[in-house]
XYZ file of C-alpha atoms in Angstrom:
761
model
C 20.562 -13.608 2.419
C 17.401 -11.557 2.247
C 14.883 -12.948 -0.231
C 11.719 -11.323 -1.543
C 8.875 -13.865 -1.448
C 5.901 -13.255 -3.734
C 2.352 -14.600 -3.244
C 3.417 -16.938 -0.463
C 1.939 -17.718 2.937
C -0.219 -20.765 2.385
C 1.553 -22.781 5.065
C 0.896 -20.318 7.902
C -2.307 -21.182 9.828
C -2.516 -17.577 11.051
C -2.700 -16.110 7.551
C -6.030 -15.644 5.790
C -6.506 -14.924 2.100
C -9.235 -14.529 -0.534
C -7.126 -15.352 -3.585
C -4.104 -17.436 -2.668
C -2.059 -14.440 -1.429
C -1.777 -12.917 -4.920
C 0.187 -9.678 -4.607
C 1.677 -10.423 -1.202
C 5.314 -9.334 -1.057
C 7.359 -10.252 2.009
C 11.088 -10.123 2.691
C 12.533 -13.121 4.541
C 16.055 -13.717 5.774
C 17.153 -17.152 4.658
C 19.961 -18.071 7.054
C 20.222 -21.577 5.628
C 20.787 -20.487 2.034
C 24.229 -20.942 0.564
C 25.369 -17.351 -0.071
C 26.415 -16.453 -3.593
C 29.697 -14.515 -3.200
C 28.978 -12.301 -6.218
C 25.461 -11.514 -4.989
C 26.745 -10.842 -1.485
C 29.389 -8.471 -2.844
C 26.803 -6.647 -4.976
C 24.532 -6.175 -1.940
C 27.366 -4.820 0.186
C 28.425 -2.473 -2.620
C 24.873 -1.187 -2.860
C 24.672 -0.598 0.887
C 28.032 1.124 0.986
C 27.151 3.289 -2.008
C 23.923 4.457 -0.400
C 25.554 5.228 2.934
C 28.310 7.263 1.296
C 25.871 9.406 -0.697
C 22.957 9.414 1.743
C 22.904 13.166 2.327
C 22.951 13.861 -1.401
C 20.433 11.274 -2.668
C 18.088 10.192 0.105
C 15.968 7.774 -1.893
C 17.024 4.149 -2.328
C 16.905 2.567 -5.776
C 15.569 -0.832 -4.610
C 18.867 -2.473 -5.488
C 18.462 -5.588 -3.313
C 15.320 -6.551 -5.213
C 16.999 -5.776 -8.518
C 20.003 -7.924 -7.638
C 17.669 -10.834 -6.830
C 15.583 -10.381 -9.979
C 18.669 -10.009 -12.190
C 19.725 -13.477 -11.117
C 16.235 -14.953 -11.583
C 15.416 -13.089 -14.823
C 18.714 -12.323 -16.567
C 18.511 -9.802 -19.381
C 20.998 -9.215 -22.151
C 20.238 -5.905 -23.822
C 21.257 -6.161 -27.471
C 20.102 -2.621 -28.179
C 22.611 0.188 -27.675
C 22.005 2.972 -25.155
C 20.991 6.170 -26.936
C 22.524 9.528 -26.054
C 21.573 12.558 -28.118
C 23.727 15.656 -28.514
C 22.277 19.109 -27.937
C 21.743 19.784 -31.652
C 20.740 16.235 -32.593
C 17.113 15.603 -33.576
C 14.976 13.017 -31.836
C 14.210 10.226 -34.301
C 11.705 7.407 -34.293
C 14.589 4.952 -34.119
C 16.018 6.627 -31.016
C 12.651 6.642 -29.244
C 11.791 3.064 -30.234
C 15.182 1.791 -29.108
C 14.826 3.629 -25.784
C 11.359 2.173 -25.269
C 12.367 -1.385 -26.120
C 15.333 -1.189 -23.749
C 13.133 0.213 -20.970
C 10.225 -2.234 -21.317
C 12.602 -5.192 -21.674
C 14.195 -4.216 -18.388
C 10.890 -3.515 -16.645
C 9.607 -6.924 -17.753
C 12.404 -8.589 -15.784
C 11.240 -6.763 -12.639
C 7.722 -8.204 -12.849
C 6.806 -10.795 -10.214
C 5.465 -14.186 -11.238
C 1.932 -13.224 -10.124
C 1.951 -10.286 -12.564
C 2.560 -7.236 -10.348
C 5.646 -5.060 -9.940
C 7.011 -5.170 -6.385
C 8.686 -2.089 -4.983
C 9.506 0.228 -2.109
C 6.501 2.174 -0.816
C 8.340 3.761 2.098
C 9.288 7.367 2.766
C 7.565 8.426 6.018
C 9.806 8.177 9.075
C 7.075 8.007 11.737
C 5.711 4.559 10.811
C 8.428 2.212 12.093
C 8.586 3.740 15.607
C 4.932 2.897 16.232
C 5.608 -0.733 15.356
C 8.735 -0.893 17.535
C 6.934 0.618 20.547
C 3.861 -1.614 20.120
C 6.003 -4.753 19.898
C 8.114 -3.650 22.865
C 5.174 -3.034 25.213
C 3.460 -6.260 24.102
C 6.754 -8.070 24.797
C 6.863 -9.428 21.242
C 9.734 -7.386 19.814
C 12.327 -10.151 19.686
C 9.764 -12.747 18.646
C 8.418 -10.827 15.659
C 11.630 -9.097 14.585
C 14.634 -11.378 14.220
C 18.158 -10.080 14.858
C 18.506 -9.642 11.072
C 15.285 -7.604 10.927
C 16.491 -5.410 13.773
C 19.899 -4.955 12.166
C 18.342 -3.722 8.921
C 15.922 -1.427 10.763
C 18.829 0.150 12.643
C 20.675 0.556 9.340
C 17.671 2.368 7.866
C 17.200 4.696 10.828
C 20.865 5.657 10.925
C 21.004 6.093 7.136
C 18.181 8.635 7.239
C 19.508 10.761 10.078
C 19.990 14.326 8.883
C 23.328 16.090 9.090
C 22.086 18.221 11.999
C 21.474 15.050 14.039
C 17.671 14.949 13.799
C 15.251 12.952 11.714
C 12.500 14.289 9.464
C 8.843 13.517 8.962
C 9.947 11.755 5.758
C 13.276 10.762 4.235
C 13.853 14.034 2.368
C 12.420 16.364 5.004
C 14.199 18.610 7.516
C 14.461 17.436 11.107
C 11.323 17.455 13.245
C 10.641 16.601 16.882
C 8.144 13.953 15.749
C 10.748 12.204 13.591
C 13.694 12.775 15.918
C 12.248 11.738 19.282
C 10.465 8.653 17.951
C 13.469 7.486 15.918
C 15.824 8.014 18.847
C 13.481 5.999 21.084
C 13.221 3.262 18.428
C 16.982 2.895 18.215
C 17.209 2.643 22.014
C 14.504 -0.046 22.069
C 16.418 -1.889 19.338
C 19.449 -2.134 21.603
C 21.439 0.988 20.768
C 23.044 2.777 23.702
C 22.864 6.538 24.341
C 26.335 6.907 22.811
C 26.085 4.349 19.986
C 26.377 4.897 16.259
C 29.763 6.668 16.311
C 28.184 9.689 17.940
C 24.922 9.533 15.981
C 22.804 8.848 19.073
C 24.378 11.721 20.961
C 23.754 14.038 17.986
C 20.129 12.891 17.857
C 19.629 13.463 21.580
C 21.244 16.885 21.361
C 18.883 17.869 18.545
C 15.899 16.861 20.690
C 17.120 18.759 23.761
C 18.242 21.815 21.767
C 14.680 22.109 20.432
C 13.004 21.995 23.814
C 12.852 18.278 24.583
C 10.171 15.716 23.849
C 7.346 17.718 25.434
C 7.385 19.560 22.086
C 6.555 16.439 20.089
C 3.306 16.355 18.066
C 0.103 14.761 19.386
C 0.741 11.398 17.679
C 4.224 11.391 19.200
C 2.840 12.217 22.643
C 0.487 9.263 22.261
C 3.232 6.746 21.430
C 5.542 7.993 24.159
C 2.660 7.682 26.651
C 2.076 4.059 25.601
C 5.763 3.374 26.218
C 5.688 5.105 29.593
C 7.982 8.038 28.843
C 5.222 10.661 28.638
C 2.314 11.109 31.013
C -1.198 10.567 29.665
C -2.242 13.867 31.276
C 0.034 15.559 28.735
C -2.206 14.370 25.888
C -5.254 16.105 24.549
C -8.239 13.762 24.993
C -9.239 11.130 22.433
C -12.579 10.161 23.994
C -14.042 6.842 22.805
C -17.534 8.112 23.690
C -17.725 9.952 20.348
C -18.493 6.536 18.789
C -21.743 6.459 20.782
C -22.996 9.768 19.384
C -25.797 9.829 16.774
C -24.545 9.675 13.180
C -26.579 12.760 12.258
C -23.984 14.934 13.997
C -21.497 16.304 11.432
C -18.524 15.434 13.650
C -19.446 11.782 14.171
C -16.288 9.714 13.422
C -18.212 7.677 10.853
C -18.351 10.833 8.739
C -14.584 11.325 8.784
C -12.059 10.272 6.147
C -11.537 6.551 6.660
C -7.775 6.866 7.260
C -8.468 9.455 9.955
C -11.212 7.533 11.723
C -9.343 4.216 11.446
C -6.338 5.733 13.235
C -8.327 7.467 15.954
C -10.535 4.376 16.450
C -7.900 2.177 18.183
C -6.191 5.299 19.497
C -9.272 6.213 21.518
C -9.448 2.665 22.914
C -5.833 2.806 24.088
C -6.337 6.341 25.413
C -9.587 5.332 27.145
C -7.724 2.508 28.875
C -4.771 4.816 29.701
C -2.612 1.857 28.790
C 1.077 2.044 29.731
C 3.623 -0.666 29.028
C 5.846 -2.175 31.683
C 8.185 0.416 33.206
C 11.544 -1.178 32.477
C 15.009 0.178 33.324
C 15.311 1.302 29.685
C 12.052 3.276 29.950
C 13.407 4.989 33.074
C 16.604 5.868 31.204
C 14.593 7.366 28.340
C 12.678 9.531 30.805
C 16.032 11.104 31.678
C 17.345 11.354 28.107
C 14.374 12.978 26.329
C 13.702 16.014 28.516
C 15.470 19.144 29.699
C 13.680 19.052 33.057
C 13.540 16.146 35.506
C 10.638 13.868 34.549
C 8.854 14.384 37.858
C 8.816 18.182 37.453
C 7.392 18.416 33.916
C 4.212 20.484 33.607
C 2.116 17.964 31.679
C -0.890 20.239 31.324
C 1.313 22.804 29.597
C 2.842 20.049 27.463
C -0.565 19.158 25.994
C -0.408 22.005 23.475
C 3.338 22.351 23.054
C 4.632 21.638 19.555
C 8.032 22.369 18.031
C 7.922 25.019 15.320
C 9.694 22.567 12.971
C 6.657 20.255 13.198
C 3.874 22.796 13.079
C 2.278 22.480 9.634
C -1.304 22.801 10.869
C -1.434 24.952 14.043
C -4.376 24.372 16.372
C -7.089 27.014 15.947
C -8.274 28.676 19.152
C -11.578 26.795 19.029
C -9.651 23.513 19.157
C -7.663 24.561 22.210
C -10.931 25.446 23.952
C -12.426 22.081 22.980
C -9.457 20.037 24.254
C -9.226 22.050 27.472
C -12.933 21.487 28.152
C -12.691 17.754 27.511
C -9.473 17.472 29.539
C -10.567 19.448 32.584
C -14.280 18.673 32.819
C -15.301 15.646 30.725
C -12.406 13.225 31.281
C -12.566 13.389 35.117
C -16.259 12.400 34.914
C -15.541 9.462 32.581
C -12.897 8.043 34.909
C -15.290 7.735 37.879
C -18.649 6.052 38.522
C -21.149 6.400 36.907
C -19.285 7.951 33.943
C -16.959 4.968 33.764
C -19.926 2.771 32.851
C -20.417 4.867 29.714
C -16.705 4.575 29.002
C -16.872 0.797 29.256
C -19.737 0.761 26.762
C -17.782 3.064 24.423
C -14.659 0.908 24.630
C -16.700 -2.197 23.852
C -18.213 -0.479 20.802
C -14.811 0.687 19.610
C -13.367 -2.832 19.795
C -16.254 -4.198 17.746
C -15.240 -1.787 14.979
C -11.554 -2.695 15.392
C -12.346 -6.392 14.942
C -14.552 -5.671 11.924
C -11.709 -3.787 10.241
C -9.213 -6.534 11.072
C -11.382 -9.356 9.758
C -12.317 -7.558 6.545
C -8.714 -6.825 5.641
C -7.372 -10.253 6.638
C -5.546 -8.396 9.483
C -3.625 -6.193 7.042
C -5.739 -3.127 7.955
C -6.177 0.010 5.860
C -2.687 1.345 6.597
C 0.405 0.923 8.769
C -0.611 3.277 11.574
C -3.965 1.680 12.314
C -2.464 -1.766 11.657
C -0.107 -1.341 14.596
C -2.698 0.414 16.785
C -5.307 -2.291 16.107
C -2.761 -4.984 16.919
C -1.889 -3.281 20.197
C -5.567 -2.754 21.077
C -6.194 -6.486 20.528
C -3.276 -7.307 22.825
C -4.512 -4.919 25.517
C -7.984 -6.477 25.282
C -6.515 -9.980 25.602
C -2.766 -10.712 25.331
C -3.544 -14.341 24.413
C -6.251 -13.514 21.876
C -6.555 -15.133 18.492
C -6.857 -11.628 17.023
C -3.362 -10.660 18.203
C -1.928 -13.893 16.797
C -3.627 -13.211 13.456
C -2.079 -9.740 13.391
C 1.512 -10.917 13.789
C 2.220 -12.477 10.351
C 0.722 -9.431 8.613
C 3.391 -7.188 10.159
C 5.781 -8.500 7.505
C 3.472 -7.302 4.704
C 4.515 -3.756 5.641
C 8.291 -4.264 5.890
C 10.530 -3.646 2.885
C 14.283 -4.094 2.506
C 16.485 -2.031 0.207
C 20.099 -0.909 0.221
C 19.266 1.738 2.838
C 17.879 -0.880 5.258
C 14.443 -2.069 6.365
C 11.590 0.421 6.326
C 7.900 0.317 7.128
C 5.812 1.061 4.067
C 2.887 3.455 3.824
C 0.590 0.599 2.750
C 1.109 -3.108 2.143
C 2.365 -2.007 -1.275
C 1.074 -0.223 -4.378
C 0.645 -3.391 -6.430
C -2.608 -2.811 -8.319
C -1.968 0.902 -8.813
C 1.460 0.367 -10.369
C 0.312 -2.590 -12.463
C -2.637 -0.687 -13.943
C -0.405 2.261 -14.843
C 2.302 0.003 -16.291
C -0.228 -1.713 -18.560
C -1.436 1.651 -19.870
C 2.154 2.787 -20.395
C 3.146 -0.300 -22.401
C -0.029 -0.240 -24.502
C 0.631 3.446 -25.281
C 3.915 2.475 -26.987
C 2.093 0.236 -29.505
C 4.750 -2.440 -28.883
C 2.060 -4.811 -27.658
C 2.957 -8.041 -29.431
C 6.614 -7.772 -28.498
C 5.721 -7.515 -24.809
C 2.612 -9.701 -24.829
C 3.820 -12.061 -22.056
C 4.381 -9.096 -19.742
C 0.911 -7.734 -20.449
C -0.682 -11.161 -19.994
C 0.871 -11.589 -16.557
C -0.219 -8.079 -15.580
C -3.725 -8.808 -16.863
C -3.852 -11.877 -14.620
C -2.894 -9.764 -11.628
C -5.559 -7.160 -12.352
C -8.237 -9.821 -12.775
C -7.191 -11.573 -9.557
C -7.198 -8.329 -7.578
C -10.700 -7.048 -8.250
C -12.894 -6.915 -5.146
C -15.784 -9.266 -5.894
C -18.125 -8.585 -2.979
C -19.179 -6.040 -0.399
C -18.134 -6.253 3.224
C -20.517 -8.363 5.322
C -23.345 -7.057 7.447
C -25.117 -3.715 7.359
C -22.585 -1.386 5.733
C -24.174 1.663 7.328
C -23.586 0.271 10.823
C -19.890 -0.073 10.045
C -19.665 3.205 8.065
C -18.439 1.373 4.973
C -18.984 2.129 1.283
C -19.884 -0.584 -1.224
C -16.895 -2.417 -2.672
C -18.219 -5.042 -5.093
C -16.514 -4.482 -8.450
C -13.894 -2.086 -7.122
C -10.148 -2.359 -7.294
C -7.927 -1.728 -4.271
C -4.619 0.152 -4.206
C -2.634 -2.974 -3.403
C -4.141 -6.442 -3.038
C -7.530 -8.131 -2.894
C -6.730 -9.307 0.629
C -6.368 -5.681 1.713
C -9.662 -5.061 -0.003
C -10.438 -1.415 0.784
C -12.024 0.015 -2.407
C -10.776 3.332 -3.783
C -12.310 5.463 -6.519
C -9.203 6.168 -8.599
C -7.810 2.636 -8.170
C -11.152 1.308 -9.396
C -10.938 3.704 -12.335
C -7.354 2.773 -13.240
C -8.085 -0.947 -12.853
C -11.117 -0.527 -15.099
C -9.163 1.518 -17.683
C -6.382 -1.069 -17.873
C -8.866 -3.957 -18.083
C -10.832 -2.273 -20.853
C -7.641 -1.572 -22.810
C -6.580 -5.204 -22.515
C -10.041 -6.440 -23.504
C -9.493 -4.843 -26.933
C -6.313 -6.874 -27.556
C -6.341 -10.451 -28.825
C -6.775 -12.909 -25.932
C -4.043 -14.987 -27.557
C -1.652 -12.192 -26.609
C -2.985 -10.932 -23.260
C -5.398 -13.634 -22.087
C -9.152 -13.566 -21.799
C -10.897 -10.333 -20.809
C -12.671 -9.484 -17.566
C -16.280 -10.671 -17.760
C -18.829 -8.015 -18.723
C -20.725 -8.488 -15.442
C -17.584 -7.560 -13.515
C -17.167 -4.444 -15.660
C -20.772 -3.557 -14.800
C -20.055 -4.048 -11.091
C -17.007 -1.806 -11.412
C -18.959 0.955 -13.143
C -21.694 0.714 -10.527
C -19.164 1.071 -7.731
C -17.299 3.862 -9.509
C -20.390 5.978 -10.127
C -21.446 5.538 -6.495
C -18.429 7.639 -5.486
C -19.639 10.833 -7.168
C -20.565 13.619 -4.740
C -23.346 16.121 -5.388
C -20.788 18.655 -6.683
C -19.532 16.163 -9.299
C -16.240 15.521 -7.536
C -14.862 12.144 -6.494
C -13.153 11.628 -3.150
C -10.938 8.623 -2.360
C -12.522 5.729 -0.434
C -16.015 7.037 0.210
C -18.353 9.935 -0.413
C -17.551 13.216 1.295
C -19.664 12.758 4.417
C -19.217 16.034 6.269
C -18.071 19.637 5.912
C -14.680 21.229 5.285
C -15.041 23.297 8.465
C -14.519 20.059 10.377
C -10.820 20.554 9.637
C -10.971 22.982 12.579
C -10.701 19.938 14.844
C -7.769 18.348 12.975
C -5.567 17.467 15.969
C -2.578 16.244 13.924
C -0.302 19.275 13.793
C 1.876 17.857 11.050
C -0.743 16.889 8.425
C -3.265 18.910 6.436
C -6.739 17.930 5.209
C -7.155 14.704 7.168
C -10.584 14.968 8.777
C -12.954 14.425 5.838
C -12.606 12.709 2.476
C -12.267 15.640 0.070
C -12.944 15.385 -3.668
C -9.753 15.468 -5.750
C -8.882 16.246 -9.351
C -7.023 12.926 -9.611
C -9.945 10.764 -8.505
C -12.461 12.767 -10.529
C -10.390 12.688 -13.711
C -9.635 8.971 -13.411
C -13.371 8.298 -13.076
C -14.157 10.358 -16.195
C -11.474 8.572 -18.216
C -12.654 5.133 -17.105
C -16.325 5.855 -17.766
C -15.532 7.324 -21.208
C -13.558 4.198 -22.119
C -16.350 2.000 -20.801
C -19.161 3.671 -22.748
C -17.228 3.267 -26.017
C -17.220 -0.507 -25.519
C -20.586 -0.828 -23.757
C -22.641 2.075 -25.128
C -25.977 0.667 -24.001
C -25.198 0.155 -20.324
C -26.738 2.862 -18.091
C -25.840 5.418 -20.766
C -27.779 8.324 -19.322
C -26.244 7.879 -15.857
C -22.751 7.478 -17.281
C -23.093 10.621 -19.417
C -24.468 12.602 -16.476
C -21.612 11.449 -14.270
C -18.989 12.467 -16.842
C -20.609 15.868 -17.391
C -20.860 16.746 -13.701
C -17.334 15.514 -13.023
C -15.869 17.630 -15.852
C -17.631 20.709 -14.492
C -16.141 19.980 -11.073
C -12.619 19.754 -12.516
C -13.051 23.125 -14.213
C -14.358 24.647 -10.976
C -11.237 23.749 -8.963
C -8.615 24.844 -11.501
C -6.221 27.389 -10.014
C -6.011 30.878 -11.476
C -2.599 30.152 -13.059
C -4.079 27.231 -15.036
C -2.744 24.433 -12.847
C -4.370 21.878 -10.599
C -2.856 21.005 -7.227
C -1.907 17.323 -7.111
C -2.732 15.859 -3.707
C -1.202 12.402 -4.180
C 2.046 13.121 -6.007
C 4.451 16.033 -6.590
C 2.529 18.083 -7.504
C 1.244 20.627 -10.059
C 2.589 18.619 -13.013
C 0.717 15.617 -11.603
C -2.533 17.415 -10.833
C -2.482 19.177 -14.190
C -1.970 15.879 -16.027
C -5.168 14.600 -14.433
C -7.022 17.882 -14.997
C -6.205 17.975 -18.698
C -6.797 14.264 -19.325
C -10.141 14.373 -17.551
C -11.420 17.325 -19.545
C -10.255 15.861 -22.844
C -11.901 12.523 -22.028
C -15.113 14.451 -21.333
C -15.000 15.935 -24.843
C -13.255 19.270 -24.262
C -10.494 20.356 -26.656
C -7.765 22.962 -26.658
C -9.865 25.032 -29.022
C -13.122 24.742 -27.075
C -11.825 24.839 -23.500
C -10.241 27.897 -21.851
C -9.275 25.586 -18.950
C -7.157 23.376 -21.219
C -5.525 26.392 -22.858
C -4.629 27.857 -19.461
C -3.252 24.495 -18.336
C -0.998 24.245 -21.400
C 0.244 27.791 -20.863
C 1.025 26.919 -17.251
C 3.019 23.811 -18.167
C 4.932 25.550 -20.931
C 5.826 28.362 -18.539
C 7.422 25.831 -16.176
C 9.521 24.018 -18.782
C 13.195 24.190 -17.854
C 15.641 25.946 -20.203
C 17.387 22.598 -20.713
C 14.068 20.894 -21.505
C 11.834 18.839 -19.275
C 10.293 19.569 -15.894
C 11.535 18.973 -12.364
C 9.314 19.698 -9.364
C 10.361 19.655 -5.717
C 8.266 18.172 -2.912
C 8.153 21.737 -1.580
C 5.461 22.347 -4.221
C 3.185 20.024 -2.267
C 4.127 21.333 1.144
C 4.002 25.061 0.323
C 1.346 24.791 -2.421
C 3.496 26.917 -4.741
C 5.268 25.494 -7.819
C 8.919 24.953 -6.866
C 11.668 23.647 -9.128
C 14.141 21.064 -7.953
C 17.369 22.535 -6.635
C 19.625 23.437 -9.547
C 16.639 23.436 -11.919
C 17.227 19.800 -12.794
C 14.684 17.815 -14.819
C 12.943 14.860 -13.180
C 11.955 11.946 -15.407
C 8.566 11.563 -13.723
C 7.505 15.229 -13.776
C 8.683 15.405 -17.372
C 6.540 12.394 -18.228
C 3.414 13.929 -16.681
C 3.881 17.271 -18.425
C 4.521 15.591 -21.781
C 1.418 13.427 -21.447
C -0.694 16.510 -20.691
C 0.626 18.518 -23.623
C 0.427 15.629 -26.088
C -3.186 14.956 -25.088
C -3.989 18.642 -25.563
C -2.614 18.654 -29.127
C 0.646 20.520 -28.511
C 2.239 18.708 -31.462
C -0.150 20.480 -33.839
C 0.783 23.926 -32.511
C 4.476 23.733 -31.659
C 6.101 20.351 -31.017
C 9.439 21.901 -29.973
C 8.846 21.618 -26.176
C 7.918 17.973 -26.674
C 11.056 17.276 -28.704
C 13.187 18.879 -25.975
C 11.458 16.880 -23.252
C 11.757 13.609 -25.189
C 15.481 14.226 -25.566
C 15.768 14.768 -21.804
C 14.096 11.415 -21.129
C 16.191 9.565 -23.698
C 19.382 10.977 -22.227
C 18.297 10.126 -18.669
C 17.981 6.420 -19.481
C 20.668 4.344 -17.810
C 22.839 1.558 -19.237
C 20.554 -1.163 -17.857
C 17.500 0.317 -19.621
C 15.887 1.858 -16.542
C 15.437 5.511 -15.719
C 17.173 6.782 -12.594
C 15.640 6.937 -9.144
C 15.555 10.653 -8.443
C 13.822 12.684 -5.746
C 10.696 11.427 -3.974
C 7.464 11.832 -5.957
C 4.546 10.742 -3.758
C 2.715 12.761 -1.119
C -0.248 12.536 1.243
C -1.960 15.145 3.392
C 0.109 17.919 1.787
C 3.127 17.540 4.075
C 4.372 13.958 4.069
C 6.190 12.411 1.126
C 6.057 8.770 0.088
C 7.889 6.636 -2.460
C 6.367 5.468 -5.732
C 9.341 3.458 -6.876
C 7.821 2.279 -10.157
C 7.094 5.801 -11.398
C 10.720 6.237 -12.487
C 10.030 3.787 -15.349
C 6.263 3.974 -15.854
C 5.935 7.615 -16.824
C 8.985 8.006 -19.080
C 7.815 4.886 -20.963
C 4.254 6.188 -21.169
C 5.305 9.667 -22.294
C 7.786 8.404 -24.896
C 5.188 5.905 -26.123
C 2.619 8.651 -26.662
C 5.338 10.835 -28.193
C 6.307 8.089 -30.632
C 2.742 7.334 -31.721
C 1.122 10.779 -31.582
C 3.927 13.266 -32.229
C 6.563 11.608 -34.387
C 4.060 9.469 -36.304
C 1.815 12.504 -36.873
C 4.787 14.486 -38.132
C 5.406 11.898 -40.852
C 1.900 12.218 -42.295
């Protein structure tokens, strides 16, 4: 049986930790465990149910975890499920019952260390990188057991589209990037060219019908080159020498968004080495299967800039084509021969110093799954017997998640802190604090244990790192990368809990740690008042001209976002109420500039584009909440009035809101197919309108939306897992599996306390 292990790892000499592995979530297959027939049957039912409906509902509901937790934390709901007829009013009793059922259920899904584990998958291009890296380092069967490989195959087959291809993410149409890499992964995992009841043949046909693998994106070209099924001369250059340039240049990699530079850092090492894995019989077979032309006759120079139209979200500007051609034809030949190769050796040495710094400061988790795998491979290429490679191996499992659709690679090592901070705020908003005190106390422990308590070692400027002391990460303290909005949400939740009796929620965070958090948070503000994600915005938007990743938008620099800026305002406003004397002038100035920034980026229709979730309902929630926290009101702020008008104009005739991921991709508000409400979008819109005083003007839209949420609640107290709700870089979707419960609870809690209660007065 598969078992989810929480906060474990102390017995592994190759695992390092700062806080006893708090937050670590790893799936293990326990072959020795006596299987429970009922549990086994429930798991198989869940798998079968997903497979049968996989083209209709592409998102798993994390049923394997729920089956395990139901056994460990059994819940008997004594409260009846509420269903309201069309003409039935929403009552306080109905809302309170719905909330108690939901929070009772959510409390059983909390891990013993205080966080809420869950699926953070969605992208389809992550697992192939891991499979290829393990294959070429000859560690595939050592790291991934037969049970791991079986579940990975299940996942890849489950998310094949009806046309035979695979998408960039689980809900997306087929792309060459997704299709070629997934096909290759299945072959490396032991599937034959005709396996899967015709699925492999369908996948191969999709690839060949769309031009063959020469049309894969640049990241795909890279991975296929590592494997030996694509020639390095068919790649645009990734020269490591850029790391030797002076930092004053606007295109120095140290000025780029950290996720971008941390991917291209090990990538340029592997490219600079022109590393190719062992050419095995399987690699030779793939050379025949992936292309329309014989491998030896492919025009690799032409292939450098080929990209399937299905993948092309960000086409290369002409200036980029000129740049790559110049580097390819004139610079690279010099770097491969003496004396240029001496400079390359120096560059590669510098690059590996930065790789090791990243590895050591994240306990070998790394900032994300792409650079995790690339760093691991770079360490192996540098020295196959290195300690660094051995330290990487156990952290592979931190990224793997099992659900009824199979085993996926997550977009981070989880969203532990983020989800916990939001869940705390949601429960507190219901005013049912004493009833769910134990849940809040556990969550409080997790938040306290996850704060980053020091900066990275050494001269931060030399390593292009921002301060981190006092910050909160997205996931775990061991991961450790500080983020502006995670710091803000961690601070907000901690401040909320500090106002509740310690007998209920435990002792508060120490004031000095609040001060550290505020110091870190304010350090993120850019000159324009906006807050980016991990660092300050270090260069110019025109640098996006050299974005080489055809399938992602806005990756080169760390842009300021409405979400990060609003979260900072809300946190600082909460802080100054409790600590009015601490750096008051700086705090007030920060809030004022940030609010002005939010107003400056509002769209003409009154919305804000949400960059980290789907999409305008999310961005507008942050826009409105930030302005209100800064002291604006519906009456005083045209921006808030326009935002409310926008949200009301998007309410569905049946009540509620439902936004498709196409909103993010196309940057135009798009309803879900069939104009169905989504519990999460509905929650965001309700929270915005309630905060803006909609109940005082016309509470009818709120009553309709509340009824939608109440009627969506399932028999077990949870809200359903609907369409995918997370996004990054405009075009790739990602799962936030806790949102299905967090935001309906939060919205109904605010509705109960601020709409229904106000109506009684």
